[in-house]
PDB file of C-alpha atoms and ligand atoms in Angstrom:
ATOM      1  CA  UNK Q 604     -14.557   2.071 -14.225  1.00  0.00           C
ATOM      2  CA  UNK Q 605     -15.330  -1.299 -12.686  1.00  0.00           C
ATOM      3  CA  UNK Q 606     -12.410  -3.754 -11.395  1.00  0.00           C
ATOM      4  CA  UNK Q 607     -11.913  -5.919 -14.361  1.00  0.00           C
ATOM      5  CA  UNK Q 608     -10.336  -9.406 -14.279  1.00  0.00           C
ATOM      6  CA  UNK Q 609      -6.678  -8.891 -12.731  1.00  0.00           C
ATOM      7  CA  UNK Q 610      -5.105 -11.940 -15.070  1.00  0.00           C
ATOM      8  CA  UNK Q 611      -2.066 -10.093 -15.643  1.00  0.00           C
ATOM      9  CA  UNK Q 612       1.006 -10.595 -13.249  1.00  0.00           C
ATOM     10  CA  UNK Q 613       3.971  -8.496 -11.563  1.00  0.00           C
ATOM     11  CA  UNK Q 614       5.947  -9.800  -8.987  1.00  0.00           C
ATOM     12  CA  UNK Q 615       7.463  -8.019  -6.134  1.00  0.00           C
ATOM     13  CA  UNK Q 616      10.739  -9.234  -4.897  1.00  0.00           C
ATOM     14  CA  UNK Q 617      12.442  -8.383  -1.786  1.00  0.00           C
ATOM     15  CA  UNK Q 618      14.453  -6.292  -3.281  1.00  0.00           C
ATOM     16  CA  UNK Q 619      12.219  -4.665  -5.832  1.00  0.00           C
ATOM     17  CA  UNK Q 620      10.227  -3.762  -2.670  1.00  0.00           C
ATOM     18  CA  UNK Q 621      12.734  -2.526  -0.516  1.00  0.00           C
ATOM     19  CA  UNK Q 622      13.922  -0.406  -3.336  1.00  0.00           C
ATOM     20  CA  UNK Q 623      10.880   1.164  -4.394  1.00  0.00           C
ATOM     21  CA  UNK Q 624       9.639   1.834  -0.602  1.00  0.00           C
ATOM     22  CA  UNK Q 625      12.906   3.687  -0.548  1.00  0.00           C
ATOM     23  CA  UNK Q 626      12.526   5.849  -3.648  1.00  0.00           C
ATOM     24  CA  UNK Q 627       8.733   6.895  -2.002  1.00  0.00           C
ATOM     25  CA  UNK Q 628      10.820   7.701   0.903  1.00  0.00           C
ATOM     26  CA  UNK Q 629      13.108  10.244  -1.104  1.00  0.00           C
ATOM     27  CA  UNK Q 630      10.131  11.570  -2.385  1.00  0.00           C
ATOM     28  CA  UNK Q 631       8.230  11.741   0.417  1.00  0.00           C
ATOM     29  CA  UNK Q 632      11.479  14.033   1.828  1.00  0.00           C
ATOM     30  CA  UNK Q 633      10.660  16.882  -0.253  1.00  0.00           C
ATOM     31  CA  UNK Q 634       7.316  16.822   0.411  1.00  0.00           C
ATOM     32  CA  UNK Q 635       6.876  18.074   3.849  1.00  0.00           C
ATOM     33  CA  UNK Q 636       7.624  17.169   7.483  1.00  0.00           C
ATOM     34  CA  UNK Q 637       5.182  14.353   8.812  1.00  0.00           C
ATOM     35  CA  UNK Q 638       5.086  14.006  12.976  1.00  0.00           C
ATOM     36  CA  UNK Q 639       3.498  10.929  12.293  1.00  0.00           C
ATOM     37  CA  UNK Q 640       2.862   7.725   9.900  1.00  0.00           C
ATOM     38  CA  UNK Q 641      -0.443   5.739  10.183  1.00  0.00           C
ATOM     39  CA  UNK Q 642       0.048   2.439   8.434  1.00  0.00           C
ATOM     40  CA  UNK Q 643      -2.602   0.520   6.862  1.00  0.00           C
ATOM     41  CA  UNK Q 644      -2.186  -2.690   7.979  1.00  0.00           C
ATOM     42  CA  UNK Q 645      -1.460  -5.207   6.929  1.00  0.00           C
ATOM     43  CA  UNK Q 646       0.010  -4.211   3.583  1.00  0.00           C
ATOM     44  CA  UNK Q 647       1.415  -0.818   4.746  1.00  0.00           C
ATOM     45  CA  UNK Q 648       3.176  -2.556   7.752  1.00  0.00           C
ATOM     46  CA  UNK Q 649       6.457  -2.971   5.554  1.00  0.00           C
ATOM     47  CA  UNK Q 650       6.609   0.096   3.714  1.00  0.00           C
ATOM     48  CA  UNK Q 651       5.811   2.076   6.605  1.00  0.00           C
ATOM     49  CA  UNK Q 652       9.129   1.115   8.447  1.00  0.00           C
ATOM     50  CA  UNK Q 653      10.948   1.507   5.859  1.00  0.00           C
ATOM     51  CA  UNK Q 654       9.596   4.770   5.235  1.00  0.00           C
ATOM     52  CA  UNK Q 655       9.920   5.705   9.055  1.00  0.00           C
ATOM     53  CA  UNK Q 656      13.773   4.483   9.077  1.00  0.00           C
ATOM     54  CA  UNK Q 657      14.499   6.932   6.070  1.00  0.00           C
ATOM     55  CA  UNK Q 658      12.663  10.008   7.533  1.00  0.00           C
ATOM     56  CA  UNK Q 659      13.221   9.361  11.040  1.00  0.00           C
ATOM     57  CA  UNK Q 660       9.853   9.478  11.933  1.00  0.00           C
ATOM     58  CA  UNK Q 661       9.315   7.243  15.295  1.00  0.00           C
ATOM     59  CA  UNK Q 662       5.689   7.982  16.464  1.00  0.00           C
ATOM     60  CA  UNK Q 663       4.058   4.966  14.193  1.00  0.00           C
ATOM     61  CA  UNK Q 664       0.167   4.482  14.630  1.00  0.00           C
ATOM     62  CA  UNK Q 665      -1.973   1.612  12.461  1.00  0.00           C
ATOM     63  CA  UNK Q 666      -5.666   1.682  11.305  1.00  0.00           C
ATOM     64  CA  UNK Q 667      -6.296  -1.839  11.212  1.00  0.00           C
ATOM     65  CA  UNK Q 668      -8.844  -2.718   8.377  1.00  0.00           C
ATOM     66  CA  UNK Q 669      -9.898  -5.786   6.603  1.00  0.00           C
ATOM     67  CA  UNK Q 670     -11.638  -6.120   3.464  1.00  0.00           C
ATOM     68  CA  UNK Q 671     -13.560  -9.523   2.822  1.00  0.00           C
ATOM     69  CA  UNK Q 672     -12.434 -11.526  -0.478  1.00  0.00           C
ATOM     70  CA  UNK Q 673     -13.607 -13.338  -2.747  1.00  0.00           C
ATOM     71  CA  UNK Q 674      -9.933 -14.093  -4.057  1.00  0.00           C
ATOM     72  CA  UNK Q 675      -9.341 -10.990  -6.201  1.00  0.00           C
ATOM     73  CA  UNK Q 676     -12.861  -9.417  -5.463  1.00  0.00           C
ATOM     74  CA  UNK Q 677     -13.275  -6.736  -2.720  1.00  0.00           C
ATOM     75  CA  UNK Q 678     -16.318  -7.363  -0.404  1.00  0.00           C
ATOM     76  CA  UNK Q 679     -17.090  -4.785   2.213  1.00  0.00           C
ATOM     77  CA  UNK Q 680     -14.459  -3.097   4.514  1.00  0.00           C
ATOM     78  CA  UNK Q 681     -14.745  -3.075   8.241  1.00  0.00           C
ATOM     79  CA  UNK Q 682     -12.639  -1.116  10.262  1.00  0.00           C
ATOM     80  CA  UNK Q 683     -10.833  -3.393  13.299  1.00  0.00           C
ATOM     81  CA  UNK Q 684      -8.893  -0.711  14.930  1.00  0.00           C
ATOM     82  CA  UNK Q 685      -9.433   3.029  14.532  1.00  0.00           C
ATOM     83  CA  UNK Q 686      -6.577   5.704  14.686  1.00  0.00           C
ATOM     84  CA  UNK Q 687      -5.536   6.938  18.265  1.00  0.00           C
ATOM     85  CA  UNK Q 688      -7.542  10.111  19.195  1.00  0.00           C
ATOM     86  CA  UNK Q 689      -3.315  11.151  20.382  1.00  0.00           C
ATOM     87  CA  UNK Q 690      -2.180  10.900  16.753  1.00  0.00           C
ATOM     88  CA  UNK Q 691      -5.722  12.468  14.945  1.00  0.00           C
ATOM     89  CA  UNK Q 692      -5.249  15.783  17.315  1.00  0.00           C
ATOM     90  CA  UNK Q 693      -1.545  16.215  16.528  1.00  0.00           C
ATOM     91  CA  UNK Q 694      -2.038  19.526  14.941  1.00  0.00           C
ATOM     92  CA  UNK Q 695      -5.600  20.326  14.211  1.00  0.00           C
ATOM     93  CA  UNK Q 696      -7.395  16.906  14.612  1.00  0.00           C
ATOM     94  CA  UNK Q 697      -8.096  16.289  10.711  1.00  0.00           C
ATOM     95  CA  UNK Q 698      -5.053  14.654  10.215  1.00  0.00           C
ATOM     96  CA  UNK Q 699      -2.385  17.667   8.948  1.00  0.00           C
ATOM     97  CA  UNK Q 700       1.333  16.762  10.047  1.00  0.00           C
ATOM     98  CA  UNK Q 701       0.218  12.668   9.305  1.00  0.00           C
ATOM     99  CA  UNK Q 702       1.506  10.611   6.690  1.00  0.00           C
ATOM    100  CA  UNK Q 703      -0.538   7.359   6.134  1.00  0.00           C
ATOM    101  CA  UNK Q 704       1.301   4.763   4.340  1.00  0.00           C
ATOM    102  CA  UNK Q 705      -0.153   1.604   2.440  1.00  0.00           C
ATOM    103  CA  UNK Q 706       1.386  -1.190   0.132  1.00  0.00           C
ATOM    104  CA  UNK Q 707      -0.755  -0.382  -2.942  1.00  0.00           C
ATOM    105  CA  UNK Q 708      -4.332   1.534  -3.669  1.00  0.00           C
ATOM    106  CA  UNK Q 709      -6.159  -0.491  -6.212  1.00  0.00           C
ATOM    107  CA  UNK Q 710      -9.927   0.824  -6.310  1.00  0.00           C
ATOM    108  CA  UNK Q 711      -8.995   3.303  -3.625  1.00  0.00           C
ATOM    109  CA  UNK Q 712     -12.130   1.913  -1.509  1.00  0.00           C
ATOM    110  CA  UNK Q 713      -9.225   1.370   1.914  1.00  0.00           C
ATOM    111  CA  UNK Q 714      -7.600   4.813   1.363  1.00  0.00           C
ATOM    112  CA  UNK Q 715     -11.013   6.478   0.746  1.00  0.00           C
ATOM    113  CA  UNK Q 716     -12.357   5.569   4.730  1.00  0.00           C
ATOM    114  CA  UNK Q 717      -8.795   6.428   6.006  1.00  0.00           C
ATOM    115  CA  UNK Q 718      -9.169   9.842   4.237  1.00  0.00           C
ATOM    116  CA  UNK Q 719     -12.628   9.958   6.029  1.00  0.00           C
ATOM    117  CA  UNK Q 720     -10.868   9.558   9.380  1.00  0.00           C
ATOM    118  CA  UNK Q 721      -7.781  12.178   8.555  1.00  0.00           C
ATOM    119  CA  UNK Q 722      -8.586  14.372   5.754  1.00  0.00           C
ATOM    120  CA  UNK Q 723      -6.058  16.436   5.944  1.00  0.00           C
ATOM    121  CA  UNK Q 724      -2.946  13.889   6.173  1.00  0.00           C
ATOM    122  CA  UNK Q 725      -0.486  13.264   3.347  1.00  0.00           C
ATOM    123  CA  UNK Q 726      -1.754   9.730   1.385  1.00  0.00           C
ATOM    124  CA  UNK Q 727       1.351   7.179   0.210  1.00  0.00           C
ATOM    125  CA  UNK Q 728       1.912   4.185  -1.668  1.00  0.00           C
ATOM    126  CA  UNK Q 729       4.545   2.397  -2.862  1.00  0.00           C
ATOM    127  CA  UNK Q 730       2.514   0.990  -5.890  1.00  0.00           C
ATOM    128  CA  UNK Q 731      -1.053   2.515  -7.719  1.00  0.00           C
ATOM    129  CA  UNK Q 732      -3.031   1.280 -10.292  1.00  0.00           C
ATOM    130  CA  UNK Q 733      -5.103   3.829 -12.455  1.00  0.00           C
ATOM    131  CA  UNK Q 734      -8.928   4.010 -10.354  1.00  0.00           C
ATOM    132  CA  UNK Q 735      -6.831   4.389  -7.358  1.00  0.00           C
ATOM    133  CA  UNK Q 736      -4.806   7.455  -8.163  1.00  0.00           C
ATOM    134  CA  UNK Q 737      -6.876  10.450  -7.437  1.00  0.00           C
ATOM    135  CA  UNK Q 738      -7.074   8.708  -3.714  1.00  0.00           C
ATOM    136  CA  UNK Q 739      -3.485   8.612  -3.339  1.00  0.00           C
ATOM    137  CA  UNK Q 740      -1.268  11.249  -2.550  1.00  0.00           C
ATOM    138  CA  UNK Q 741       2.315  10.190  -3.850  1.00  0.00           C
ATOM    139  CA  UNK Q 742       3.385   6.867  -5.098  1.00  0.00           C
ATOM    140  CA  UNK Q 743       5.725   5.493  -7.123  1.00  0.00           C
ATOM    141  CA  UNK Q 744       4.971   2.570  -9.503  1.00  0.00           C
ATOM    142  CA  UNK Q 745       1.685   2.735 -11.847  1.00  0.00           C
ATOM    143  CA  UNK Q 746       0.516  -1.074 -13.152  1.00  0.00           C
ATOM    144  CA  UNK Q 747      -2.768  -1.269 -15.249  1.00  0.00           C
ATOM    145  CA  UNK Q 748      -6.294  -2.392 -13.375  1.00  0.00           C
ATOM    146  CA  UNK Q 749      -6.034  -5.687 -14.777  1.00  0.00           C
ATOM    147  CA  UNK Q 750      -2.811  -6.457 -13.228  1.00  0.00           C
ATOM    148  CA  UNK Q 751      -2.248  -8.670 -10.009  1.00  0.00           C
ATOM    149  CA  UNK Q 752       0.738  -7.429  -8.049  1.00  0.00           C
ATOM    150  CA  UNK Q 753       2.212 -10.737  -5.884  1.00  0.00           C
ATOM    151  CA  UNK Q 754       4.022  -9.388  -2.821  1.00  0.00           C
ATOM    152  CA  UNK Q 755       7.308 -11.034  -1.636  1.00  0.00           C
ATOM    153  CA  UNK Q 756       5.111 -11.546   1.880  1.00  0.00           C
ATOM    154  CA  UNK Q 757       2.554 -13.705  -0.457  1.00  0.00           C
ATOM    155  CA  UNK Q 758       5.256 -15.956  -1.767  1.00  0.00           C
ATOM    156  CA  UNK Q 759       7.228 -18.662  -2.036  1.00  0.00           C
ATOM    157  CA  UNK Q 760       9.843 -20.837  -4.018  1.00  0.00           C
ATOM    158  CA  UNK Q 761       8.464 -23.444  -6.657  1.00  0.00           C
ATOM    159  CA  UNK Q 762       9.780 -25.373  -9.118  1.00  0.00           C
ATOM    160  CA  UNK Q 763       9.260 -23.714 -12.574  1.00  0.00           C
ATOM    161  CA  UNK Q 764       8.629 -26.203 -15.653  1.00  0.00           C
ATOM    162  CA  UNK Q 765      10.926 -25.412 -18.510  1.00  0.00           C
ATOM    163  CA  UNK Q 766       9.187 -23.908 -21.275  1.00  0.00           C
ATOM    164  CA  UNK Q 767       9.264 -27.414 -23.366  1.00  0.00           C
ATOM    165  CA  UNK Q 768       7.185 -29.013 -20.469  1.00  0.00           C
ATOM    166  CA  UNK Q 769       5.243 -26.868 -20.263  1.00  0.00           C
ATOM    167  CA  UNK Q 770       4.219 -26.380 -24.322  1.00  0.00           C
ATOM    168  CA  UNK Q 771       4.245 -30.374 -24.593  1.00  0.00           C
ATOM    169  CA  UNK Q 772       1.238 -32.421 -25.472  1.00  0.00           C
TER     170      UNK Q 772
HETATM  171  O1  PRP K1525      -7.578   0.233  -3.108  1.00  0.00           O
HETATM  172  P1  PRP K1525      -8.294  -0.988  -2.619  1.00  0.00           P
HETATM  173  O2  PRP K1525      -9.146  -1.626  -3.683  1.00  0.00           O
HETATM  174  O3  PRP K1525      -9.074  -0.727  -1.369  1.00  0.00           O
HETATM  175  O4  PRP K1525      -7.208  -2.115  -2.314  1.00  0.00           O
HETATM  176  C1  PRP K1525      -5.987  -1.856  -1.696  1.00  0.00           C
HETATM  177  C2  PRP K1525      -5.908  -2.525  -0.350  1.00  0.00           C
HETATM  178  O5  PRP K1525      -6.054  -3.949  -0.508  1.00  0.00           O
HETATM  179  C3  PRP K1525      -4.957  -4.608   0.136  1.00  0.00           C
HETATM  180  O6  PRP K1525      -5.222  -4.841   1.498  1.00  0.00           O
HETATM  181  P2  PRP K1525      -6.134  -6.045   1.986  1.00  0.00           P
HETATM  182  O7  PRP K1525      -7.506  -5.485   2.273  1.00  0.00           O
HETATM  183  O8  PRP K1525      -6.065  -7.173   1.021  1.00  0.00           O
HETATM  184  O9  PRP K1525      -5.555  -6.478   3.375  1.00  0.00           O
HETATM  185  P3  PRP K1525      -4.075  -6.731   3.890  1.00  0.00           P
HETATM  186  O10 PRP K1525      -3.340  -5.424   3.753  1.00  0.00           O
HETATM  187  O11 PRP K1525      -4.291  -7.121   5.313  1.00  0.00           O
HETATM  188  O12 PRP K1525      -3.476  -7.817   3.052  1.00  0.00           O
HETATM  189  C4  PRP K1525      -3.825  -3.612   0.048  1.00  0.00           C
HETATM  190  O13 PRP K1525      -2.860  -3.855   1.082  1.00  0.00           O
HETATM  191  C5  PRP K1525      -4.525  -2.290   0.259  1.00  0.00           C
HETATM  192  O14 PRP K1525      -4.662  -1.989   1.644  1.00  0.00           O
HETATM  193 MG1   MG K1526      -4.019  -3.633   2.907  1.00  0.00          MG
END
């Protein structure tokens, strides 16, 4: 399935987020032991300490990637910072005993060269939409490919027009 248009919306609070990274986190609990996290940054920098604080997992490595946009178009995806060779040959140097944490898998195009790097680690995100899911693991929160999901990170206050404004003319 292709990436259609992503015109509908669903805002992340603070909250909302801090919530949901926790329920992954009681999930995550009774689904093995994890010596490490990998975070994704920079999406999986948040959920991956709050993740962390609930487990009490303190060895916390990144894989630095960035994917260039056209807005809400994915253009290639270069890797800026590998994993640590120290984290990779934990346990048998394919990744068993990791858990790699990211915000969201959309496509699953990020998660699919992290699982290239560690194919044996445990994949997490707090939020999945439907091409993503066979990449990922555990998550918690499924939206539909069309939607846009605006992290608290991404945001800020604005005046809202009342609806009569906004209808008017
Ligand atoms: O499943 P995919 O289609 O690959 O998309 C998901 C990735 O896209 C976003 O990161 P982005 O590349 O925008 O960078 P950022 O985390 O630095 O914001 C998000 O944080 C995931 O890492
Ligand atoms: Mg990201």
């Amino acid at each position: 399935m292709e990436n259609p248009a992503q015109d509908k919306a669903f805002p992340v609070s603070w909250d909302m987020f801090h919530r949901d990274s926790r329920a992954l986190a009681w999930r995550l609990s009774s689904e093995g032991e994890w010596k490490a996290i990998v975070c994704i940054t920079r999406g999986g920098l948040v959920p991956a300490g709050i993740v962390a604080r609930e487990l009490g997992i303190r060895t916390i490595e990144t894989v630095c990637i960035a994917s260039y946009h056209d807005y809400d178009s994915q253009g290639s995806l270069k890797v800026i910072k590998p994993i640590d060779p120290k984290v990779i040959d934990l346990e048998d140097g394919e990744g068993s005993g990791v858990l790699v944490i990211d915000d969201l898998v959309d496509t699953g195009k990020t998660l699919k060269v992290v699982r290239e790097m560690l194919p044996k680690a445990h994949y997490a995100t707090v939020y999945a939409k439907p091409v993503g899911v066979p990449m990922v693991d555990t998550f918690i929160t499924e939206v539909s490919q069309d939607t846009w999901i605006y992290f608290p990170w991404d945001m800020g206050w604005q005046f809202q027009p009342p609806l009569s404004k906004e209808t008017a003319g």
